[in-house]
Amino acid sequence: MPQRAAVIGIGQTHHSVRRADVSMPGLVREAALRALADADLTFADIDAVVVGKAPDILEGAVMPELFLADALGAAGKPMLRVHTAGSVGGSTGVVASHLVSSGIHRTVLAVAWEKQSESNAMWALSAQRPFQPPLMAGAGGYFAPLIRAYIKRVGAPLDVGIRVAVKDRQNALKNPYAHLRLPDISEETVRASPMLWDPIRHLETCPSSDGACAVVIGDEKMASRGKAPAWIRGTALRSEPTIFAARDQVNPQAGRDCAKALYAEAGISDPAKEIDCAELYVPFSWFEPMWLENLGFAPEGRGFALTMDGETEISGKLPVNMSGGVLSSNPIGASGLLRFAEAALQVRGLAGEHQVAGAKMAIGHAYGGGSQFFSMWAVSSERP
Amino acid sequence: MPEVAVVAFAQTKFVAQDLARDEVEMIREVVMGTLSETGTQRRSLGFFCSGSCDYVQGVPFSFVGALDALGAFPPISESHVEMDGAFALYEAYVRLQHGDIDSALVYGFGKPSLGDMGDVFSQQLDPYTMSPLWADPDSLAAMQARALIDAGIATESDFARISARSLSQATSNPFAHHGRMVTSETLLDAPHHRAPLRPSDVAPTSDGAACVILMTRDRALDLSQKLGRKVAFIRGIDHRIEPMQLGLRDLTRSESTRIAAERAGVSAKPVDVAELSARYPHEELILRTALGLTDDVALNPSGGCFGANAPMVAGLVRIGEVASRIFQGQAQRGVAHATSGPCLQQNLVCVLEGG
């Protein structure tokens, strides 16, 4: 029987295009120290450390968690490094939670980060593989055709993406840690921004950010001290291959299966009703309606209606990306854990200006690769 | 906490350079090997976890293509660590403690012939203070070997004895490529490679993959009965890391291995066999002491890393080699060790027992 586990501390950096003011140890410690302070703990109280980040080519340092061991207080402790592409921040949270729910450790520090200003992220993500023709440059080049397929499939009006971009960017103004804070954002400014990969405009695209996120996960006893814990009600991971004839990359089976497994573990039978808010991995605006369908919040073909009806605003029926989401901050390795952490902040009542009133159950979601890796968790203010 | 057993193990015949196969083809061989040997349906497995390193493969997201080897559709519950497959096994072991699934498949792969591992691992250091020195692993290892000699703990003759034994033992390992029959006297005649280490004191670099299947107790014992052979229960598994900076550690000892061994309960009962991820002879001396192994323990009967040494795989192979001997009834209790980082910075210890 798994033990109860809860998020008892959360910290993140001020995300920006280039954190030239800190070294890599400085960056991860900024998040870790905030999480420890939030949990009213020190490094000495941590039993194990789980580090997650995306490809090391983004910093040009091979397995950098090794040299960060003492900066993260891990000397003499177990340390793992998770790498599951874009979903890694989420997988990091999942692995860390299992170290506690298994009963192996009492208090675990999870840190996910990226200092991608050390390289050129767009080209790092466009690696040329042997025997494969170069089909695109940058992640958006891969996803734009999938988005066009979605639009055609469901007959969505073309300004759905613009709505999402405005919403997430306005939400970011309420998040002091967000990278992109654009007070003048409006549908007009988004529509007027350059088209990068049709239909994705510049202002509908995630930034490239340096940043880190840290969470402290504790067992029941640890959760009973201090501030309101976010109880972890379920976790799930699913993967499918990149290229396979039976894949539906627009509405991936792995995403649907991941959500189903999560809801089953968390005892959720009607996600739209029982989940108060969601932090979903939306790096390009149109992924909001696509994921709303993929995760079962809306019937297939109707995800965009939730967006256009304003239901995904902080004041709506199903707030999505109250923090500003990946569209506002995207340190690639950290983004998944930021979703997980922001969900936990909501149910702990600690989301400040971007708090959803009375949020009790929230989900964090991350995806990676060619829409093939999915990691999710459900957190609640109520002890299971 | 559910008991977990290693029930199957497969490894490729390691080579210095696999010109014919890519990573996916190597992985497929070992995955299909464990599945067919045990008659296990892939779809009956609850979790998959792998270990590999993008920089070894020379491309970001190098583990993604490996899903082709698993036939990951319908989608699978899967994860990956940028570490040796032994640590992927640890993640799978933790996952199995949840109690909702009864099996996991773990694999590791490395095709270092694609690049220069001396260059690659010289960048697996502190990027601000160490990487600009481009210090390759053999040079750093030589410093640790020198520390042992200066402390009066070992001599170059001790090193030659261990290397000769390991290389010779590897000749009886059909999966190793680097073994040869040698005496320590012959080895001592050769000039130094990185003093005080000679070329024969350095493990090779190999291409290959390995795979392990884990099962929880009931399913493991059912399989054991069906196959008519033992399975190897994990009685203890732990790993610890030390600071990377060499000046912050006593290089003559492996404190992280000592702690991991204690937590894994190595000395609770007699040990029949030990497989250590020593890439140099001085590492074997340090690890033996840290693990508290007595002279009667059969040490690296496979030849250890001296016979074959694929980065991100060697540690998982050590676990598999101990498990294999337990399967065949050659040993009842064994210790396997995996390592990462310069000069034994991070170490994993796994205790296996026949059941």
XYZ file of C-alpha atoms in Angstrom:
739
model
C 0.000 0.000 0.000
C 1.514 3.357 -0.923
C 2.134 5.845 1.876
C 0.609 9.293 1.776
C 2.860 11.951 0.277
C 2.386 15.700 0.058
C 4.062 18.782 -1.365
C 5.200 20.772 1.652
C 7.475 23.353 0.012
C 7.632 25.078 -3.354
C 10.210 27.408 -4.844
C 11.073 28.752 -8.264
C 13.448 31.261 -9.782
C 12.622 34.489 -11.522
C 12.635 33.113 -15.049
C 14.202 35.225 -17.774
C 15.832 34.928 -21.181
C 19.274 34.948 -19.607
C 20.101 34.659 -15.909
C 23.576 36.058 -16.316
C 23.533 36.999 -12.652
C 23.852 33.384 -11.454
C 25.908 30.298 -12.254
C 24.176 26.933 -12.653
C 24.601 26.169 -8.933
C 23.240 29.632 -8.172
C 20.207 29.058 -10.368
C 19.219 25.720 -8.832
C 19.896 26.933 -5.289
C 17.649 29.958 -5.803
C 14.721 27.587 -6.349
C 15.825 24.980 -3.804
C 16.367 27.481 -0.999
C 12.942 29.032 -1.633
C 11.331 25.589 -1.487
C 13.162 24.694 1.721
C 12.220 28.027 3.324
C 8.608 27.446 2.287
C 8.754 24.045 3.983
C 10.565 25.494 6.999
C 13.370 22.988 6.459
C 17.065 23.009 5.610
C 19.156 20.831 3.270
C 20.015 18.684 6.305
C 16.378 17.577 6.530
C 16.354 16.203 2.986
C 16.847 12.452 2.562
C 17.227 12.290 -1.222
C 17.440 14.595 -4.234
C 15.883 14.080 -7.660
C 17.108 16.348 -10.442
C 15.374 16.668 -13.796
C 16.354 18.517 -16.917
C 16.188 18.223 -20.663
C 19.140 17.468 -23.007
C 22.490 18.574 -21.676
C 23.356 20.118 -25.037
C 21.214 23.032 -23.816
C 24.002 23.960 -21.402
C 26.940 22.222 -23.065
C 27.737 20.379 -19.821
C 27.584 16.577 -19.617
C 25.364 15.301 -16.771
C 25.688 18.586 -14.823
C 23.744 17.288 -11.809
C 26.946 15.451 -10.847
C 28.829 18.672 -10.249
C 25.740 20.207 -8.591
C 25.594 17.483 -5.927
C 27.046 19.527 -3.106
C 25.287 22.738 -4.186
C 22.025 20.844 -3.658
C 23.052 19.413 -0.299
C 23.176 15.913 -1.780
C 26.610 14.837 -0.526
C 26.167 11.504 1.252
C 22.628 11.138 -0.081
C 20.964 9.397 -3.017
C 20.632 11.529 -6.143
C 18.845 10.604 -9.350
C 18.698 12.483 -12.672
C 15.584 12.038 -14.714
C 15.434 12.916 -18.442
C 12.201 12.288 -20.341
C 12.357 15.143 -22.860
C 9.857 17.985 -22.376
C 7.811 16.054 -19.810
C 10.869 15.743 -17.587
C 9.852 18.337 -15.022
C 6.711 16.317 -14.418
C 8.503 12.963 -14.372
C 10.890 14.449 -11.808
C 7.952 15.232 -9.542
C 6.515 11.758 -10.120
C 9.794 9.970 -9.274
C 10.306 12.149 -6.202
C 6.780 11.424 -4.977
C 7.327 7.675 -5.387
C 10.459 7.834 -3.236
C 8.167 9.010 -0.428
C 5.034 6.989 -1.198
C 7.161 3.840 -1.304
C 8.196 4.459 2.274
C 11.867 4.554 1.295
C 12.392 8.215 2.215
C 10.554 10.750 4.390
C 11.558 14.001 2.726
C 12.672 14.399 -0.873
C 13.806 17.488 -2.774
C 12.940 17.591 -6.485
C 14.683 20.200 -8.638
C 14.062 20.705 -12.335
C 15.992 23.330 -14.254
C 17.408 24.648 -17.483
C 20.019 27.335 -18.169
C 19.457 27.221 -21.887
C 20.892 30.688 -22.560
C 24.224 28.826 -22.427
C 23.375 27.441 -25.887
C 20.916 28.261 -28.656
C 17.779 26.381 -27.670
C 16.032 26.491 -31.032
C 18.948 24.844 -32.800
C 19.615 22.457 -29.906
C 16.104 21.161 -30.514
C 16.662 20.844 -34.264
C 19.411 18.224 -34.189
C 20.112 16.562 -37.508
C 19.824 12.810 -37.212
C 21.601 10.329 -39.452
C 19.445 9.001 -42.305
C 16.621 11.442 -41.535
C 15.858 14.473 -43.701
C 15.739 17.830 -41.862
C 12.018 18.618 -41.921
C 11.865 21.607 -39.640
C 13.727 24.150 -37.558
C 12.615 24.662 -33.975
C 9.944 22.846 -32.010
C 7.147 24.969 -33.515
C 8.039 23.591 -36.916
C 7.146 20.107 -35.682
C 3.858 21.071 -34.028
C 2.402 23.566 -36.513
C 1.177 20.843 -38.898
C -0.488 19.056 -35.973
C -2.251 22.271 -35.005
C -3.408 22.831 -38.578
C -4.760 19.278 -38.564
C -6.653 20.011 -35.325
C -8.165 23.200 -36.728
C -9.336 21.354 -39.835
C -10.598 18.388 -37.838
C -12.789 20.388 -35.443
C -13.604 23.438 -37.568
C -12.255 25.832 -34.952
C -12.292 29.574 -35.605
C -8.803 30.856 -36.305
C -8.601 33.180 -33.323
C -8.760 30.460 -30.656
C -4.998 30.494 -30.362
C -4.980 34.267 -30.017
C -7.481 34.040 -27.133
C -5.258 31.559 -25.302
C -2.183 33.710 -25.802
C -3.897 36.822 -24.418
C -5.265 34.905 -21.425
C -1.979 33.260 -20.480
C -0.012 36.503 -20.958
C -2.484 38.461 -18.827
C -2.249 35.751 -16.160
C 1.541 36.100 -16.213
C 1.168 39.703 -15.071
C -0.152 38.214 -11.814
C 2.863 35.887 -11.443
C 5.997 37.624 -10.095
C 8.224 34.780 -11.323
C 7.023 34.727 -14.944
C 9.549 35.495 -17.695
C 7.307 37.230 -20.225
C 5.212 39.969 -18.668
C 3.624 42.042 -21.445
C 1.248 44.654 -19.999
C 0.181 45.819 -23.480
C -0.929 42.367 -24.587
C -4.190 42.267 -26.532
C -5.766 40.318 -29.363
C -4.548 43.058 -31.727
C -0.916 42.834 -30.664
C -0.991 39.025 -30.907
C -2.637 39.085 -34.334
C -0.114 41.631 -35.560
C 2.936 39.690 -34.355
C 4.994 37.866 -37.001
C 3.775 34.462 -38.165
C 6.505 31.949 -37.267
C 5.037 28.580 -38.279
C 1.504 29.014 -39.659
C -0.767 29.285 -37.629
C 1.598 29.973 -34.723
C 2.464 33.640 -34.346
C 5.386 34.973 -32.350
C 3.169 36.055 -29.419
C 1.504 32.616 -29.407
C 4.880 30.977 -28.782
C 6.706 30.103 -25.592
C 9.904 31.993 -24.782
C 13.301 30.427 -24.221
C 13.995 30.837 -20.513
C 16.596 30.186 -17.849
C 14.922 28.953 -14.699
C 14.480 26.333 -12.015
C 11.673 24.921 -9.928
C 11.973 22.988 -6.698
C 9.464 21.140 -4.565
C 9.869 19.415 -1.228
C 7.750 16.287 -0.851
C 7.181 14.840 2.590
C 5.424 11.909 4.179
C 2.352 12.222 6.353
C 4.283 13.162 9.466
C 6.258 15.825 7.638
C 3.030 17.115 6.116
C 1.451 17.548 9.533
C 3.918 20.297 10.487
C 3.745 23.828 9.090
C 1.788 25.160 6.126
C -1.080 23.505 4.254
C 0.220 20.493 2.351
C -0.840 19.597 -1.196
C -1.622 15.881 -0.969
C -0.529 13.912 -4.000
C -3.642 11.946 -5.012
C -2.215 10.315 -8.121
C 0.633 10.234 -10.611
C 0.914 8.826 -14.121
C 3.435 8.459 -16.941
C 2.748 7.286 -20.516
C 4.902 7.119 -23.623
C 4.421 6.151 -27.246
C 6.839 5.999 -30.195
C 7.635 9.030 -32.354
C 6.835 7.533 -35.722
C 4.216 4.818 -35.899
C 1.397 4.481 -38.410
C -1.312 4.006 -35.778
C -0.430 7.223 -33.915
C -2.840 10.122 -33.678
C -0.374 12.885 -32.930
C -3.159 15.490 -32.692
C -4.975 13.612 -29.907
C -2.303 11.187 -28.700
C -3.329 7.911 -27.129
C -0.536 8.262 -24.558
C -2.051 11.538 -23.322
C -5.518 10.042 -23.071
C -4.232 6.942 -21.309
C -2.114 9.025 -18.937
C -5.118 11.087 -17.909
C -7.333 8.014 -17.506
C -4.760 6.300 -15.297
C -4.351 9.461 -13.219
C -8.087 9.952 -12.727
C -8.523 6.305 -11.740
C -5.821 6.559 -9.076
C -7.134 9.911 -7.817
C -10.732 8.705 -7.757
C -11.872 11.302 -10.312
C -14.784 10.192 -12.494
C -15.796 13.556 -14.010
C -12.684 15.675 -14.547
C -14.538 18.821 -15.680
C -16.630 18.800 -12.502
C -14.161 17.476 -9.927
C -10.988 19.308 -10.963
C -11.007 22.941 -9.893
C -8.127 24.133 -12.063
C -5.326 22.815 -14.251
C -1.780 23.721 -15.191
C -1.328 22.184 -18.632
C 1.779 22.191 -20.786
C 0.845 24.703 -23.513
C 3.993 25.905 -25.321
C 2.035 27.009 -28.399
C -1.393 28.550 -27.869
C -3.505 25.965 -29.677
C -2.412 23.199 -27.324
C -4.886 24.468 -24.734
C -8.009 23.313 -26.646
C -6.145 20.237 -27.909
C -5.173 19.130 -24.413
C -8.629 19.945 -22.981
C -9.981 17.278 -25.334
C -7.052 14.887 -24.868
C -7.439 14.993 -21.081
C -11.197 14.505 -21.116
C -12.287 17.978 -20.017
C -14.296 18.441 -23.196
C -15.697 16.015 -25.746
C -13.565 15.485 -28.842
C -13.941 18.453 -31.174
C -15.267 20.782 -28.464
C -12.141 21.793 -26.555
C -11.974 25.185 -28.239
C -15.482 26.025 -27.020
C -14.277 26.061 -23.404
C -11.579 28.549 -24.409
C -13.827 30.781 -26.495
C -16.501 30.824 -23.774
C -13.932 32.181 -21.319
C -14.206 29.126 -19.043
C -10.413 28.700 -18.868
C -9.897 32.212 -17.414
C -9.022 32.374 -13.704
C -12.640 33.414 -13.093
C -14.062 30.647 -15.313
C -15.444 27.161 -14.690
C -12.120 25.430 -15.476
C -9.183 27.811 -15.059
C -6.150 26.742 -17.085
C -2.597 28.058 -16.662
C -3.303 30.618 -14.021
C 0.469 31.136 -13.721
C 0.813 32.207 -17.338
C 1.938 28.685 -18.202
C 4.686 27.589 -20.566
C 3.692 30.433 -22.889
C 5.081 32.839 -20.292
C 8.088 30.942 -18.946
C 9.822 27.989 -20.547
C 13.042 26.768 -19.007
C 12.532 23.461 -20.814
C 13.658 21.073 -18.083
C 11.755 22.973 -15.408
C 8.479 23.665 -17.177
C 6.847 20.361 -16.260
C 7.666 20.749 -12.578
C 6.441 24.354 -12.734
C 3.042 23.029 -13.874
C 3.047 20.481 -11.061
C 4.177 23.090 -8.525
C 1.658 25.716 -9.645
C -1.127 23.144 -9.284
C 0.103 22.469 -5.745
C 0.293 26.215 -4.975
C -3.388 26.505 -5.947
C -4.667 23.818 -3.580
C -2.424 25.142 -0.795
C -4.025 28.569 -1.297
C -0.622 30.126 -1.875
C -0.931 31.289 -5.506
C -1.307 34.948 -4.502
C -2.673 37.149 -7.263
C -3.309 34.222 -9.609
C -5.117 32.107 -7.003
C -8.334 30.344 -8.001
C -10.739 30.912 -5.130
C -11.422 27.739 -3.141
C -9.320 25.422 -5.323
C -9.274 21.984 -3.727
C -8.236 19.618 -6.521
C -5.793 20.574 -9.271
C -3.791 18.754 -11.892
C -0.327 19.363 -13.289
C 0.454 18.093 -16.796
C 3.566 17.962 -18.935
C 4.362 16.568 -22.349
C 7.468 16.112 -24.427
C 9.047 14.800 -27.603
C 6.756 14.523 -30.607
C 3.673 14.746 -28.350
C 4.672 11.299 -27.114
C 5.750 11.569 -23.467
C 3.183 12.518 -20.816
C 3.514 13.008 -17.080
C 0.729 14.119 -14.763
C -0.175 14.459 -11.129
C -3.265 15.354 -9.163
C -2.976 17.279 -5.902
C -5.607 18.123 -3.341
C -6.007 20.095 -0.132
C -7.803 17.055 1.240
C -5.837 14.217 2.760
C -6.581 10.919 0.983
C 7.282 -3.283 0.998
C 6.856 -5.681 -1.938
C 9.794 -7.996 -2.556
C 11.329 -7.535 -5.991
C 13.413 -10.067 -7.923
C 15.619 -9.933 -10.991
C 14.091 -12.736 -13.075
C 15.890 -12.348 -16.392
C 18.988 -10.746 -17.845
C 20.352 -10.370 -21.365
C 23.367 -8.562 -22.746
C 24.778 -8.055 -26.218
C 28.162 -9.440 -27.157
C 30.023 -6.227 -26.488
C 32.415 -4.953 -29.155
C 34.799 -2.048 -29.457
C 32.796 -0.746 -32.395
C 29.464 -2.022 -33.712
C 29.528 -0.977 -37.348
C 26.385 -2.833 -38.300
C 23.759 -1.877 -35.722
C 22.311 1.287 -34.250
C 21.197 1.680 -30.631
C 17.648 0.571 -31.336
C 18.801 -2.694 -32.907
C 21.096 -3.455 -29.955
C 18.292 -2.756 -27.472
C 15.816 -4.847 -29.393
C 18.117 -7.866 -29.180
C 18.314 -7.779 -25.382
C 14.663 -6.864 -24.832
C 13.467 -9.719 -27.055
C 16.078 -11.920 -25.383
C 14.642 -11.509 -21.902
C 11.048 -11.704 -23.091
C 11.524 -14.890 -25.084
C 13.729 -16.583 -22.485
C 11.024 -16.137 -19.879
C 7.990 -16.431 -22.150
C 6.826 -12.981 -20.997
C 4.385 -10.938 -23.045
C 5.605 -7.349 -23.417
C 2.070 -6.086 -22.770
C 2.011 -7.795 -19.393
C 4.820 -5.604 -18.058
C 3.817 -2.705 -15.830
C 6.705 -0.250 -16.246
C 9.728 0.392 -18.458
C 12.809 2.380 -17.512
C 16.106 2.959 -19.292
C 19.500 4.517 -18.721
C 21.617 6.250 -21.344
C 23.498 9.497 -22.002
C 22.841 11.935 -24.868
C 26.453 13.034 -25.001
C 27.662 9.435 -25.384
C 25.324 9.077 -28.329
C 26.221 12.511 -29.669
C 22.623 13.637 -30.075
C 19.927 15.145 -27.784
C 16.918 12.979 -26.896
C 18.923 9.867 -27.772
C 16.671 7.627 -25.674
C 13.539 8.468 -27.660
C 14.291 6.244 -30.642
C 14.728 3.343 -28.233
C 10.957 3.190 -27.862
C 10.939 1.570 -31.290
C 12.662 -1.408 -29.690
C 9.870 -1.733 -27.127
C 6.930 -1.603 -29.502
C 5.442 1.091 -27.267
C 1.898 0.984 -28.645
C -0.557 0.808 -26.974
C 1.319 3.388 -24.890
C 3.422 2.233 -21.968
C 4.297 3.599 -18.538
C 7.887 4.550 -19.128
C 10.697 6.681 -17.769
C 14.380 7.351 -18.400
C 17.404 8.454 -16.393
C 20.496 10.131 -17.807
C 22.514 7.575 -15.854
C 23.731 3.970 -15.987
C 20.955 1.411 -16.446
C 21.620 0.312 -12.841
C 19.998 3.552 -11.689
C 17.099 2.947 -14.085
C 16.740 -0.394 -12.293
C 16.631 1.518 -9.009
C 13.815 3.748 -10.344
C 11.919 0.644 -11.471
C 12.472 -0.984 -8.067
C 10.981 2.125 -6.390
C 8.034 2.098 -8.820
C 7.289 -1.506 -7.950
C 6.962 -0.568 -4.270
C 3.694 1.204 -5.162
C 2.026 -2.209 -5.233
C -0.186 -1.637 -8.286
C 2.034 -3.377 -10.860
C 4.011 -6.615 -10.657
C 6.749 -6.246 -13.251
C 9.166 -3.869 -14.940
C 11.665 -4.022 -17.796
C 14.915 -2.101 -17.462
C 17.574 -1.526 -20.099
C 20.716 0.458 -20.654
C 22.551 1.212 -23.858
C 25.708 2.925 -25.011
C 27.373 3.304 -28.381
C 30.513 5.224 -27.411
C 32.302 4.334 -30.662
C 30.333 7.233 -32.164
C 32.586 9.700 -30.385
C 35.692 10.221 -28.296
C 34.791 9.332 -24.714
C 37.945 10.968 -23.399
C 36.631 14.266 -24.780
C 33.005 13.607 -23.782
C 33.716 12.692 -20.171
C 36.188 15.533 -19.755
C 33.054 17.688 -20.044
C 31.249 15.699 -17.337
C 32.936 17.988 -14.821
C 32.373 21.361 -13.182
C 31.962 23.532 -16.293
C 33.389 26.616 -14.580
C 36.536 25.237 -12.957
C 37.272 21.759 -14.328
C 35.894 21.329 -17.856
C 38.194 24.019 -19.311
C 41.098 21.746 -18.322
C 39.747 18.969 -20.604
C 40.928 16.424 -18.023
C 40.008 12.984 -19.369
C 38.805 10.223 -17.015
C 42.068 8.268 -17.257
C 44.037 11.303 -16.070
C 41.728 11.859 -13.124
C 41.780 8.138 -12.311
C 45.572 8.256 -12.357
C 45.440 10.918 -9.660
C 43.344 8.602 -7.510
C 45.714 5.697 -8.186
C 48.633 7.948 -7.222
C 46.841 8.846 -3.966
C 46.657 5.139 -3.064
C 50.354 4.641 -3.743
C 51.330 7.753 -1.776
C 49.208 6.540 1.158
C 51.076 3.218 1.126
C 47.882 1.303 0.417
C 48.885 -0.111 -2.977
C 51.731 -0.496 -5.417
C 51.914 -0.705 -9.206
C 52.462 -4.451 -8.792
C 49.118 -4.678 -6.991
C 47.529 -2.888 -9.921
C 49.133 -5.222 -12.445
C 47.996 -8.267 -10.478
C 44.363 -7.089 -10.495
C 44.448 -6.096 -14.176
C 46.030 -9.402 -15.178
C 43.466 -11.370 -13.218
C 40.578 -9.380 -14.666
C 41.789 -9.541 -18.257
C 42.442 -13.266 -17.985
C 39.096 -13.954 -16.364
C 37.356 -12.049 -19.166
C 38.546 -14.637 -21.705
C 35.954 -17.062 -20.348
C 33.159 -14.495 -20.712
C 31.489 -14.952 -24.125
C 30.007 -11.415 -23.968
C 33.373 -9.710 -23.395
C 35.685 -8.617 -26.196
C 38.760 -7.315 -24.396
C 39.929 -10.332 -22.411
C 43.349 -11.903 -22.924
C 45.536 -14.322 -20.962
C 48.309 -12.292 -19.333
C 50.564 -12.366 -16.317
C 51.156 -9.347 -14.125
C 54.890 -9.492 -14.871
C 54.246 -8.970 -18.583
C 51.959 -6.050 -17.857
C 54.552 -4.311 -15.686
C 56.989 -4.278 -18.615
C 54.829 -1.829 -20.577
C 55.326 1.944 -20.272
C 52.777 4.086 -18.460
C 49.651 5.422 -20.176
C 48.785 7.955 -17.452
C 51.273 7.277 -14.669
C 50.975 5.258 -12.529
C 48.394 3.521 -14.774
C 49.434 1.415 -17.748
C 47.270 0.769 -20.840
C 46.419 -2.650 -19.401
C 45.104 -0.924 -16.272
C 42.352 0.805 -18.241
C 39.008 -0.809 -19.039
C 38.029 -0.713 -22.721
C 35.177 1.314 -24.195
C 32.468 -0.857 -25.709
C 29.253 -0.643 -27.712
C 26.306 -2.624 -26.443
C 23.132 -2.930 -24.420
C 21.695 -4.934 -21.545
C 18.237 -5.664 -20.220
C 16.785 -6.928 -16.932
C 13.227 -7.928 -16.039
C 12.033 -7.332 -12.484
C 9.001 -8.978 -10.930
C 7.378 -8.823 -7.531
C 7.418 -11.901 -5.349
C 4.411 -13.973 -6.405
C 4.912 -13.524 -10.126
C 8.671 -14.050 -9.729
C 8.205 -17.333 -7.889
C 5.644 -18.552 -10.442
C 8.162 -17.839 -13.174
C 10.931 -19.508 -11.214
C 8.867 -22.666 -11.003
C 7.970 -22.501 -14.702
C 11.598 -22.029 -15.787
C 12.974 -24.566 -13.327
C 15.624 -22.153 -12.090
C 16.071 -19.661 -9.290
C 15.378 -15.948 -9.467
C 17.469 -13.332 -7.649
C 15.680 -11.271 -4.999
C 16.917 -7.757 -4.331
C 17.526 -7.853 -0.579
C 19.028 -4.392 -0.430
C 19.699 -1.552 -2.865
C 21.053 1.902 -2.127
C 23.074 4.610 -3.828
C 24.929 7.702 -2.599
C 26.793 10.600 -4.169
C 29.805 12.641 -3.037
C 30.914 16.136 -4.045
C 32.542 16.135 -7.481
C 35.516 18.307 -6.569
C 38.427 15.915 -6.007
C 39.926 18.144 -3.323
C 36.783 17.792 -1.217
C 37.151 14.025 -0.892
C 39.619 11.470 0.451
C 40.416 9.759 -2.847
C 41.830 6.686 -1.090
C 38.369 5.703 0.164
C 34.848 5.520 -1.234
C 32.611 6.894 1.487
C 29.520 6.812 -0.721
C 30.079 3.102 -1.440
C 30.568 2.413 2.260
C 27.265 4.113 3.163
C 25.390 2.427 0.299
C 26.800 -0.964 1.301
C 25.716 -0.430 4.890
C 22.205 0.610 3.851
C 21.953 -2.306 1.427
C 22.998 -4.711 4.183
C 25.993 -6.226 2.377
C 27.601 -7.677 5.486
C 24.413 -9.100 7.000
C 25.303 -12.525 5.581
C 28.246 -14.090 3.711
C 28.784 -12.919 0.135
C 29.531 -15.559 -2.518
C 30.204 -13.316 -5.506
C 30.734 -9.629 -6.212
C 30.673 -7.792 -9.521
C 32.170 -4.306 -9.222
C 32.197 -1.526 -11.821
C 35.932 -0.939 -11.411
C 37.347 0.552 -14.605
C 40.863 0.587 -13.143
C 42.611 -1.748 -10.694
C 42.884 0.853 -7.934
C 39.094 1.270 -8.049
C 38.709 -2.433 -7.245
C 40.918 -2.036 -4.165
C 38.971 0.997 -2.946
C 35.600 -0.640 -3.572
C 36.504 -3.957 -1.930
C 37.417 -2.109 1.250
C 34.311 0.078 1.135
C 32.082 -2.965 0.627
C 33.855 -4.923 3.357
C 34.442 -7.890 1.050
C 36.612 -10.661 2.438
C 39.179 -12.600 0.395
C 36.920 -15.602 -0.124
C 34.455 -13.647 -2.258
C 34.636 -14.467 -5.984
C 35.487 -11.071 -7.435
C 34.406 -10.117 -10.968
C 34.233 -13.654 -12.364
C 32.979 -12.063 -15.612
C 36.196 -10.110 -15.839
C 34.236 -7.033 -14.791
C 34.671 -3.867 -16.843
C 38.020 -5.122 -18.130
C 36.236 -7.504 -20.484
C 33.613 -5.066 -21.737
C 32.644 -1.584 -20.636
C 29.753 0.187 -22.326
C 29.024 3.537 -20.648
C 25.554 3.601 -19.088
C 25.397 -0.215 -19.326
C 28.302 -1.591 -17.303
C 26.603 -1.135 -13.940
C 23.433 -2.873 -15.095
C 25.593 -5.693 -16.487
C 27.199 -6.146 -13.056
C 23.737 -6.666 -11.547
C 22.867 -9.067 -14.369
C 26.090 -11.053 -13.967
C 25.431 -11.609 -10.266
C 21.816 -12.513 -11.004
C 22.895 -14.976 -13.713
C 25.117 -16.839 -11.297
C 22.273 -17.040 -8.828
C 19.933 -18.291 -11.603
C 22.423 -21.058 -12.424
C 22.954 -22.030 -8.786
C 26.620 -20.977 -8.841
C 26.024 -18.474 -6.062
C 23.358 -17.912 -3.441
C 24.155 -14.325 -2.416
C 25.950 -11.634 -4.363
C 26.762 -7.933 -4.474
C 26.694 -5.788 -7.613
C 28.086 -2.267 -7.879
C 27.600 0.606 -10.328
C 29.350 3.955 -10.442
C 29.128 7.392 -12.048
C 31.135 10.587 -12.176
C 34.905 11.105 -11.904
C 36.886 8.957 -9.449
C 33.925 6.958 -8.067
C 31.865 10.051 -7.236
C 28.514 8.260 -7.136
C 27.970 4.602 -6.281
C 25.112 2.114 -6.228
C 25.196 -1.164 -4.319
C 22.717 -3.995 -4.871
C 22.492 -7.178 -2.798
C 20.880 -10.177 -4.496
C 19.860 -13.527 -3.035
C 18.551 -16.678 -4.636
C 14.906 -17.452 -3.976
